[in-house]
XYZ file of C-alpha atoms in Angstrom:
692
model
C 81.748 75.476 73.267
C 79.876 77.482 75.878
C 80.825 76.878 79.512
C 77.814 77.341 81.871
C 77.309 75.872 85.360
C 77.046 76.809 89.223
C 79.203 77.675 91.985
C 78.735 74.897 94.379
C 81.595 72.734 92.146
C 83.962 71.709 94.745
C 87.753 72.437 93.701
C 90.279 69.785 92.801
C 92.535 68.837 95.767
C 96.378 67.904 95.748
C 96.007 64.817 97.957
C 96.481 61.032 97.229
C 93.354 58.981 96.622
C 92.307 56.541 99.835
C 90.536 53.727 97.860
C 90.028 51.899 94.622
C 87.046 53.950 93.956
C 89.124 56.794 93.190
C 91.709 55.018 91.356
C 91.114 56.278 87.838
C 94.769 55.089 86.852
C 93.656 51.488 87.257
C 96.808 50.599 89.703
C 94.588 49.033 92.336
C 95.057 45.802 91.132
C 98.877 45.920 90.811
C 98.848 47.723 94.408
C 96.996 44.673 95.798
C 98.867 42.034 94.044
C 102.249 43.621 95.236
C 100.872 44.023 98.917
C 99.706 40.310 98.784
C 103.429 39.376 97.683
C 104.652 41.246 100.842
C 102.440 38.998 103.209
C 104.344 35.997 101.516
C 107.632 37.088 102.502
C 109.378 35.974 105.584
C 109.382 38.961 107.906
C 110.885 37.111 111.012
C 114.004 39.495 110.913
C 112.250 42.607 109.773
C 111.709 43.781 105.937
C 112.248 47.169 104.524
C 110.193 47.977 101.494
C 110.630 50.811 98.965
C 107.937 52.295 96.833
C 109.851 54.277 94.256
C 108.786 57.114 91.677
C 109.700 60.696 91.031
C 107.657 63.602 92.839
C 104.113 63.613 91.789
C 104.034 60.060 90.450
C 101.314 58.848 92.971
C 103.492 56.973 95.605
C 101.173 57.976 98.485
C 98.201 56.855 96.520
C 99.597 53.339 95.621
C 100.470 52.780 99.393
C 96.870 53.556 100.161
C 95.827 51.213 97.520
C 98.288 48.539 99.341
C 96.464 49.040 102.695
C 93.235 47.739 101.221
C 94.938 44.436 100.588
C 96.545 44.688 104.283
C 93.185 44.982 105.541
C 91.593 41.765 104.271
C 91.886 38.700 106.597
C 94.181 38.146 108.013
C 94.441 41.983 108.694
C 97.584 43.545 108.924
C 98.257 46.595 111.666
C 99.289 49.691 109.535
C 101.257 52.474 111.453
C 102.028 55.679 109.861
C 105.174 57.752 111.048
C 105.390 61.184 109.700
C 108.983 62.686 109.833
C 107.975 66.159 109.014
C 106.869 66.338 112.477
C 110.139 66.131 114.393
C 113.896 67.153 113.322
C 117.339 66.077 114.760
C 118.461 62.606 115.501
C 117.477 62.455 119.284
C 114.049 63.632 118.945
C 113.573 61.540 115.573
C 114.565 58.256 117.467
C 112.445 59.154 120.645
C 109.083 60.006 119.069
C 109.708 57.049 116.180
C 109.430 54.445 118.885
C 106.956 56.683 121.358
C 104.647 57.155 118.310
C 104.744 53.671 117.106
C 103.944 52.270 120.473
C 101.266 54.691 121.296
C 99.648 53.784 117.792
C 100.120 50.237 118.622
C 98.082 50.667 122.187
C 95.391 52.485 120.299
C 94.921 49.895 117.711
C 94.786 46.941 120.149
C 95.945 47.185 123.613
C 95.402 43.705 124.606
C 97.288 42.716 121.411
C 100.271 45.074 121.558
C 100.058 46.664 124.887
C 103.403 45.031 126.234
C 105.143 45.704 122.733
C 103.940 49.374 123.026
C 105.259 49.457 126.511
C 108.665 48.373 125.725
C 108.847 50.577 122.384
C 108.371 53.541 124.532
C 110.927 52.754 127.226
C 113.188 51.996 124.487
C 112.776 55.347 122.738
C 114.077 57.045 126.009
C 117.187 54.759 126.186
C 117.923 54.944 122.405
C 118.106 58.756 121.968
C 121.704 59.056 121.832
C 122.174 56.000 119.594
C 121.671 57.360 116.151
C 124.591 59.523 116.609
C 126.800 56.053 116.160
C 124.783 54.927 113.229
C 127.243 55.682 110.230
C 126.554 56.081 106.543
C 128.156 54.218 103.687
C 131.100 52.116 104.397
C 130.762 51.644 108.210
C 130.639 48.109 109.976
C 127.719 46.248 109.958
C 124.671 47.602 111.428
C 124.442 44.897 114.113
C 127.879 45.278 115.349
C 127.355 48.959 115.424
C 124.313 49.055 117.164
C 125.227 46.380 119.671
C 128.578 48.350 120.312
C 126.426 51.773 120.796
C 123.866 49.974 123.295
C 126.669 48.111 125.162
C 127.957 51.312 126.064
C 125.083 52.748 127.548
C 124.538 52.859 131.266
C 121.219 54.265 131.287
C 118.162 51.882 132.366
C 114.407 52.185 132.176
C 112.215 52.645 134.961
C 112.213 48.888 135.626
C 115.920 49.165 135.926
C 116.710 47.058 132.900
C 119.495 47.775 130.505
C 118.709 49.024 126.893
C 119.819 45.508 125.660
C 117.400 43.850 127.936
C 114.802 45.946 126.571
C 115.530 45.237 123.309
C 115.275 41.539 123.944
C 111.880 41.964 125.297
C 110.778 44.060 122.315
C 112.154 41.499 119.946
C 110.279 38.584 122.129
C 106.852 40.503 122.087
C 107.353 41.153 118.184
C 108.343 37.419 117.581
C 105.170 36.160 119.263
C 102.997 37.951 116.719
C 100.950 36.040 114.171
C 100.929 38.590 111.628
C 103.739 41.327 111.089
C 103.279 45.314 111.899
C 103.690 47.618 108.608
C 105.206 50.903 109.522
C 104.781 53.457 106.609
C 107.188 56.494 106.121
C 106.012 58.570 103.351
C 107.202 61.612 101.431
C 110.931 60.996 102.394
C 112.106 62.777 99.246
C 110.589 65.944 100.279
C 112.924 66.234 103.299
C 116.142 67.911 103.765
C 119.397 66.107 102.730
C 120.138 65.671 106.486
C 116.813 64.705 107.582
C 116.761 61.770 104.731
C 120.154 60.462 106.194
C 118.670 60.729 109.617
C 115.562 58.519 108.580
C 117.660 55.919 106.830
C 120.060 55.709 109.908
C 116.744 55.031 111.939
C 115.566 52.429 109.584
C 118.975 50.493 109.452
C 119.154 50.837 113.282
C 115.999 48.945 113.671
C 115.456 47.138 110.494
C 116.110 43.928 112.207
C 113.114 43.711 114.692
C 111.164 40.562 113.847
C 107.593 41.185 112.222
C 108.266 44.913 111.419
C 107.702 45.576 107.748
C 109.057 49.173 106.644
C 107.210 50.540 103.644
C 109.123 53.296 102.710
C 108.034 56.060 99.808
C 110.704 58.117 98.067
C 112.106 59.526 94.564
C 115.364 56.931 94.149
C 117.358 59.782 92.572
C 116.696 62.297 95.368
C 117.633 59.714 98.081
C 120.631 58.509 96.449
C 122.028 61.776 96.061
C 121.323 62.774 99.803
C 122.968 59.229 101.001
C 126.218 59.922 98.751
C 128.921 60.874 100.679
C 133.028 60.705 100.486
C 132.544 59.247 96.980
C 130.699 56.084 98.052
C 127.622 56.143 96.223
C 124.184 56.500 97.965
C 122.783 53.595 95.829
C 125.402 51.166 97.462
C 124.058 52.211 100.871
C 120.282 52.127 99.805
C 120.616 48.554 98.500
C 122.004 47.408 101.869
C 118.556 48.699 103.479
C 115.718 48.213 101.201
C 115.240 44.480 100.299
C 112.167 44.759 97.802
C 111.039 47.737 95.911
C 108.404 48.626 93.347
C 108.779 51.476 90.868
C 105.396 53.116 90.624
C 104.911 53.428 86.714
C 104.054 56.591 84.762
C 100.635 57.418 84.199
C 99.371 56.528 80.533
C 99.440 59.729 78.380
C 96.011 59.047 77.010
C 94.562 59.159 80.716
C 96.572 62.003 81.908
C 95.221 63.879 78.938
C 91.614 62.648 80.130
C 92.369 63.772 83.582
C 93.395 67.266 82.163
C 90.028 68.070 80.203
C 88.321 66.370 83.320
C 89.693 68.779 85.676
C 89.490 71.684 83.420
C 85.711 70.901 82.980
C 85.388 71.306 86.909
C 86.959 74.378 87.012
C 85.469 75.901 84.237
C 82.020 74.864 85.496
C 81.343 77.970 87.620
C 82.445 80.512 85.062
C 79.435 82.208 83.577
C 79.330 82.991 79.853
C 82.988 81.641 79.128
C 83.454 80.376 75.728
C 86.334 78.028 74.380
C 87.497 78.568 70.971
C 87.471 74.787 70.072
C 89.391 75.560 66.812
C 92.274 77.124 68.710
C 92.115 75.018 71.817
C 93.549 71.806 70.235
C 96.525 73.378 68.945
C 97.155 75.285 72.028
C 96.805 72.226 74.341
C 98.892 69.924 72.273
C 101.688 72.265 71.628
C 101.752 74.549 74.789
C 100.193 72.563 77.797
C 100.673 68.762 77.181
C 104.519 69.077 76.745
C 104.389 70.587 80.387
C 102.251 67.924 82.020
C 103.857 64.575 83.184
C 101.966 62.970 86.199
C 98.711 63.335 88.288
C 100.246 65.821 90.751
C 100.945 68.048 87.696
C 97.335 67.862 86.654
C 95.906 68.628 89.945
C 98.445 71.439 90.376
C 97.397 72.961 87.305
C 93.724 72.742 88.140
C 94.161 74.141 92.037
C 96.570 76.875 90.802
C 94.732 77.936 87.589
C 91.285 77.906 89.458
C 91.031 81.504 91.033
C 92.451 82.805 88.033
C 89.730 81.274 85.683
C 87.118 81.994 88.183
C 88.091 85.814 87.887
C 89.001 86.283 84.428
C 87.290 83.358 82.757
C 84.590 85.552 81.480
C 87.069 88.261 80.557
C 89.929 87.059 78.761
C 89.858 84.534 76.048
C 89.830 81.027 77.866
C 92.427 79.097 75.391
C 95.075 82.253 76.130
C 94.148 82.030 79.786
C 94.877 78.331 79.938
C 98.006 78.497 78.041
C 99.441 81.301 80.328
C 98.421 79.577 83.516
C 100.224 76.497 82.403
C 103.363 78.546 81.765
C 102.705 80.050 85.514
C 102.266 76.958 87.119
C 104.911 74.614 85.755
C 107.387 77.325 84.254
C 107.474 80.325 86.790
C 110.934 81.726 85.558
C 109.875 81.808 81.957
C 106.567 83.234 83.027
C 107.861 85.985 84.662
C 110.201 86.858 81.749
C 106.842 86.991 79.506
C 105.387 89.521 81.833
C 108.269 91.893 81.163
C 107.637 91.607 77.634
C 104.271 93.081 76.912
C 104.938 95.362 74.284
C 107.139 92.955 72.291
C 104.363 90.527 72.563
C 101.689 92.917 71.454
C 102.718 95.718 69.233
C 101.992 95.433 65.929
C 103.577 97.445 62.705
C 102.665 98.648 59.524
C 103.661 96.531 56.735
C 106.338 99.099 55.611
C 107.573 99.731 59.006
C 110.991 98.786 60.167
C 111.042 95.858 62.922
C 111.910 97.110 66.451
C 115.431 96.125 66.933
C 115.027 96.363 70.724
C 112.094 93.893 70.716
C 113.966 91.708 68.134
C 117.047 91.222 70.503
C 114.701 90.917 73.626
C 112.833 87.891 71.945
C 116.044 86.422 70.894
C 117.200 86.711 74.641
C 114.020 84.742 75.770
C 114.698 82.002 73.466
C 118.431 81.870 74.595
C 117.466 81.914 78.047
C 114.915 78.853 78.104
C 116.408 76.477 75.162
C 114.830 73.401 76.731
C 111.316 75.174 76.489
C 112.225 76.550 73.088
C 109.380 74.715 71.101
C 106.939 75.552 73.756
C 107.784 79.423 73.475
C 107.457 79.299 69.545
C 104.178 77.501 69.826
C 103.071 80.128 72.373
C 103.941 82.985 69.845
C 102.366 81.056 67.148
C 98.896 80.584 68.999
C 98.787 83.319 71.505
C 100.974 86.156 70.537
C 101.579 86.348 66.806
C 103.033 89.535 66.877
C 106.327 88.025 68.478
C 106.515 85.718 65.458
C 107.621 88.895 63.270
C 111.029 88.881 65.512
C 112.065 85.136 64.784
C 110.325 84.549 61.254
C 109.050 86.361 58.311
C 105.513 87.128 59.699
C 103.692 90.570 59.573
C 100.867 91.561 61.950
C 99.749 95.088 60.934
C 97.234 97.560 63.335
C 94.227 96.022 61.382
C 94.601 92.907 63.607
C 94.032 94.813 67.064
C 90.287 95.100 66.583
C 90.067 91.387 65.822
C 92.214 90.413 69.057
C 90.290 92.759 71.095
C 86.817 91.763 70.259
C 88.034 88.132 70.861
C 89.130 89.139 74.163
C 92.608 87.759 73.009
C 95.964 88.652 74.841
C 97.438 89.532 71.886
C 95.702 92.754 72.585
C 97.784 94.664 75.262
C 94.686 95.761 77.253
C 93.720 92.109 77.875
C 97.455 91.043 78.342
C 97.738 93.883 81.178
C 94.483 92.879 82.623
C 95.760 89.230 83.110
C 99.194 90.443 84.356
C 97.741 93.233 86.650
C 94.344 91.991 87.520
C 93.167 95.764 87.136
C 91.604 96.887 83.900
C 93.296 99.837 82.162
C 90.859 102.599 81.162
C 90.862 101.618 77.551
C 89.889 98.168 78.732
C 86.965 99.473 81.012
C 85.552 101.699 77.858
C 85.915 98.539 75.669
C 83.715 96.191 78.246
C 81.075 99.095 78.020
C 81.512 99.068 74.222
C 80.856 95.131 74.380
C 77.907 95.708 76.261
C 76.469 98.342 74.058
C 77.168 96.260 71.222
C 74.905 93.412 72.640
C 71.877 96.135 72.383
C 72.644 97.563 68.974
C 69.389 96.090 67.832
C 67.230 97.453 70.386
C 67.240 101.504 70.186
C 65.639 101.889 73.745
C 67.609 99.722 75.680
C 70.636 101.043 74.000
C 69.708 104.473 74.713
C 69.126 103.843 78.733
C 72.662 101.860 78.935
C 74.495 104.600 77.227
C 73.016 107.636 79.025
C 73.481 105.714 82.209
C 77.285 105.973 81.802
C 79.608 108.815 82.786
C 79.320 111.350 80.122
C 83.105 111.608 79.870
C 83.293 108.099 78.883
C 80.576 107.926 76.062
C 82.722 108.894 73.143
C 85.263 106.185 73.803
C 82.522 103.781 74.255
C 81.140 104.572 71.008
C 84.603 104.659 69.364
C 84.860 101.018 70.661
C 81.760 99.617 68.635
C 83.959 100.018 65.469
C 85.761 96.795 66.646
C 82.558 94.879 66.310
C 82.276 95.960 62.551
C 82.335 92.132 61.068
C 79.501 91.291 63.543
C 77.038 94.166 62.510
C 73.931 92.943 61.393
C 71.132 94.320 59.206
C 68.687 94.485 62.138
C 70.913 97.100 64.219
C 71.370 99.589 61.232
C 68.075 101.799 61.951
C 67.781 101.433 65.977
C 71.491 101.993 66.424
C 71.985 104.712 64.046
C 69.172 106.725 65.372
C 69.988 106.087 68.834
C 73.490 107.309 68.288
C 72.624 110.494 66.351
C 70.547 111.608 68.831
C 73.203 111.352 71.450
C 75.817 113.553 69.813
C 74.827 116.640 71.946
C 75.082 114.302 74.987
C 79.046 113.748 74.166
C 80.897 116.347 75.986
C 83.392 118.143 73.711
C 86.988 117.580 74.548
C 88.843 120.709 75.724
C 91.981 118.933 75.803
C 92.941 117.333 72.713
C 96.559 116.703 71.461
C 98.076 118.876 68.646
C 97.436 116.066 65.883
C 93.913 114.848 67.725
C 91.431 115.631 64.898
C 88.593 113.499 66.932
C 85.137 115.030 67.152
C 81.903 113.391 68.750
C 80.136 113.559 65.372
C 83.025 111.738 63.449
C 83.060 109.065 66.052
C 79.402 108.544 65.965
C 79.735 108.803 62.134
C 82.308 105.996 61.779
C 79.902 103.418 63.481
C 76.837 104.640 61.567
C 78.630 104.055 58.207
C 79.967 100.734 59.037
C 76.519 99.628 59.936
C 74.957 100.885 56.368
C 78.109 99.138 54.567
C 76.406 95.715 55.578
C 73.935 96.399 52.949
C 75.005 96.225 49.444
C 71.649 97.137 47.510
C 71.746 101.076 47.164
C 67.560 101.100 47.092
C 67.754 99.464 50.435
C 70.069 101.389 52.036
C 68.089 104.703 50.675
C 65.199 102.927 52.577
C 67.178 102.734 55.794
C 68.361 106.314 55.509
C 65.053 107.533 55.300
C 63.957 105.485 58.559
C 66.992 106.913 60.336
C 66.068 110.387 59.418
C 62.662 110.170 60.547
C 63.822 109.197 64.059
C 66.328 111.906 64.513
C 65.405 114.505 67.065
C 67.858 117.384 66.078
C 68.430 119.127 62.969
C 72.374 119.159 63.716
C 72.280 115.138 63.789
C 70.096 115.114 60.644
C 72.189 117.336 58.515
C 75.503 115.647 59.919
C 73.912 112.456 58.639
C 72.566 113.665 55.154
C 75.931 115.130 54.504
C 77.991 111.840 55.145
C 75.777 109.451 53.152
C 75.509 111.873 50.329
C 77.631 113.859 47.707
C 79.060 116.600 50.016
C 82.690 117.467 49.238
C 85.044 116.079 51.296
C 82.400 114.545 53.382
C 79.852 112.493 51.570
C 80.615 108.708 50.974
C 78.042 108.379 48.419
C 76.084 105.516 50.044
C 72.726 106.788 48.482
C 72.227 107.974 44.775
C 72.727 111.571 43.984
C 69.262 112.333 43.238
C 68.198 110.872 46.568
C 71.016 112.859 48.409
C 69.690 116.215 46.755
C 66.039 115.468 47.630
C 66.506 114.951 51.435
C 68.591 117.915 51.686
C 65.824 120.109 50.125
C 63.345 118.251 52.617
C 65.524 119.204 55.386
C 65.914 122.997 54.656
C 62.116 123.105 54.138
C 61.284 121.290 57.302
C 63.790 123.773 59.237
C 62.337 126.949 57.454
C 59.006 125.668 58.417
C 59.632 124.394 62.211
C 62.377 125.916 64.340
C 63.960 123.416 66.562
C 62.031 121.921 69.341
C 64.970 121.913 71.802
C 67.550 124.641 70.296
C 69.948 123.720 73.546
C 70.750 120.315 71.952
C 71.433 121.773 68.374
C 75.203 121.205 68.497
C 75.686 122.258 65.172
C 73.302 125.112 65.196
C 75.451 127.502 62.815
C 75.654 124.828 60.011
C 72.108 123.796 59.713
C 71.261 127.673 59.211
C 74.103 127.930 56.977
C 72.488 125.038 54.902
C 69.367 127.330 54.545
C 71.156 130.292 53.489
C 72.957 128.216 51.078
C 69.468 126.946 49.613
C 67.695 130.337 49.701
C 70.141 132.955 49.474
C 68.714 134.497 52.735
C 69.960 135.596 56.023
C 68.278 132.920 57.961
C 68.484 134.331 61.521
C 67.668 137.356 63.280
C 68.395 139.072 66.831
C 64.761 138.493 67.884
C 65.115 134.794 67.368
C 64.847 132.399 70.448
C 68.044 133.280 72.674
C 68.490 129.963 73.495
C 69.064 129.183 69.398
C 71.134 131.995 69.168
C 73.303 131.245 71.928
C 73.691 127.579 70.343
C 74.954 129.304 67.325
C 77.560 131.414 68.855
C 78.697 128.189 70.676
C 79.010 126.203 67.567
C 81.119 128.674 65.894
C 83.653 128.548 68.927
C 86.863 126.781 68.488
C 90.271 126.157 69.853
C 93.488 126.720 67.826
C 96.607 124.450 68.965
C 99.974 124.816 68.265
C 103.339 123.160 69.453
C 106.677 124.522 69.094
C 109.527 122.349 67.438
C 110.834 120.002 70.002
C 108.399 121.097 72.939
C 105.852 118.759 74.104
C 103.905 121.785 75.335
C 100.829 122.549 73.260
C 99.431 126.131 73.257
C 95.760 126.775 72.528
C 93.888 129.952 71.957
C 90.131 130.291 71.901
C 88.154 131.589 68.565
C 85.173 132.325 66.920
C 84.770 131.871 63.178
C 83.687 135.466 62.882
C 83.102 135.814 59.264
C 80.791 133.037 59.376
C 78.815 134.525 62.294
C 78.401 137.790 60.728
C 77.433 135.966 57.447
C 74.499 134.028 59.129
C 73.337 137.005 60.893
C 74.051 139.635 58.108
C 76.170 142.021 59.714
C 78.340 142.900 62.928
C 75.870 144.988 64.352
C 73.184 142.410 64.137
C 75.598 140.273 65.968
C 76.256 142.764 68.429
C 72.619 142.823 69.032
C 72.277 139.015 69.228
C 75.089 139.221 72.287
C 73.329 141.638 74.075
C 70.339 139.930 73.797
C 71.493 136.507 75.070
C 73.555 137.980 77.825
C 70.329 139.711 78.958
C 68.215 136.607 78.788
C 70.553 133.922 79.790
C 73.564 135.324 81.491
C 77.207 135.825 80.459
C 79.538 132.995 79.297
C 82.793 132.602 77.646
C 81.469 132.674 73.858
C 79.954 135.975 74.587
C 82.955 137.493 76.096
C 84.861 136.200 73.301
C 82.298 137.737 70.824
C 82.880 140.980 72.794
C 86.783 140.907 71.878
C 85.661 140.491 68.196
C 83.481 143.344 68.373
C 85.952 145.475 69.663
C 88.213 144.843 66.753
C 90.423 142.277 68.204
C 91.518 139.242 65.568
C 93.738 136.515 66.597
C 97.346 136.380 65.425
C 98.858 133.015 64.150
C 100.203 130.849 66.732
């Protein structure tokens, strides 16, 4: 399915919902009912309520839904206290009462003014008290608090004792017609020490009348923090929290729908992105779904993946991208290990080749390192990195798969895996991207030529070579325009002077591989011959014409017999006749000038060239017979090279060495000196190369 859209889509935000209108999980009725049940409880001696659930299960959202019920008549005042803003017992106690007092003043000064004032005074007195409030195993909280308060000599500005201030606070709170709700959220995100401080504070003040504490936390995390000296934290927690509600897990079906919805949102701005539906279902169920457990996971995934998908969504296969992003977000340690195994994940091997033992050990070590995620890893190999399966199963993926993966932008090809991990395209991938653009233009010869000639000439051969990866997508309407355009560009491809010892690549061979694959799309011989005739009519140089004739015909060691022998013979004869009658219109473009005149000589038995011919053409003949011999010593990486001329062929096409000498002098006089002429001078002086 194609993904298109605009760039104005807002990103997902990892924040709790604030109203029933945002309640995709359908929890609002449950939250309202629970809040209503709290109203019905006796809060005359204070009340502590726990909203429990693991991190990311929506505790904050559930509390916000409870607020809606608290806001109905008769309205309850809800005050939020954020413990993250303070540290240490003294500061926490001080600001707890100061903040609540200030908030009550803001809410309704006429209603809560006196209570707020007393709370503020109480904060100044009570700062040291939390030091006396113990954890599990201590005496009753009332006795300890009273003892601590009784020992204080500090008084308020009104010269009242702390006990008196507490009595005034109690009096004011008792007179309220409706209780005050104090919400303390995200307790489980605090450090162990901070969690203890919060519960000491709540225990100290839990008996204030008409104060309902709503505490949100992960039970397991808090119980662990409160456990001390062998006394379980649960026992201590049960003394404080009188009523609790466990926020339920989101239904799996709903979670999945939310994943899809969020992915649709983040994919909307990505232009030209395509999702392979045939692979997506398997990758989602086997790799992504096992990693998502709650709504916060969904949002984290969407937020974290958004920037990556925005930058690479139209560069890398989306299914692979979404799978790797899930691992990056939810299994970062596993993700880091995968980034170190690029070769093991992408290197193919010939069917007769031996398995890479080092790679096999590395893959086995990865599975051993993450036993809990073994199923996810195996699914990842199966759906994203099939090469890795050969190290744990009896599978085989040969080099022929590489073009398939590359054209599909799959991470199973090392170029796209490196692009994902490094965010920098390797040179090979840059060339391949240009090949993709060229492929889109194969049916429009003029546009293809404009695009290719606009590239750096040094990249042209690699870009044309990359077109072979699209063989399965070649269409018959591409054959004539693409073939003519590519054959007319051979002379524009720079000859590589530095090739490896075993590098047999040539620019005409690179072009020929693409054209022959195009022609093979047509099975009927007569139809192919008609296409060959159309192509020949559009080729601008004799060199490319002859190269094309040889490649489709019956030339020994080169012809692929894509046309009948009779047709091949005829077009060759027509070529010779035309060359004899009409010299090259642009001789400087004749990249294989010697060969075209050798064809004339072979056909007629006559010397085809004279020293009096166009100096530009004569120079082109000299350059076409120049080559570089390479050698490499055993055990050495150094490649030695030496420039040579095919001297016998040069003499043959001009008839004699004296004619060659005259040609060299005429070209030098008309066009100036160059390396080919200097090399010819060496041969004329009697020099001949030794074997390298």
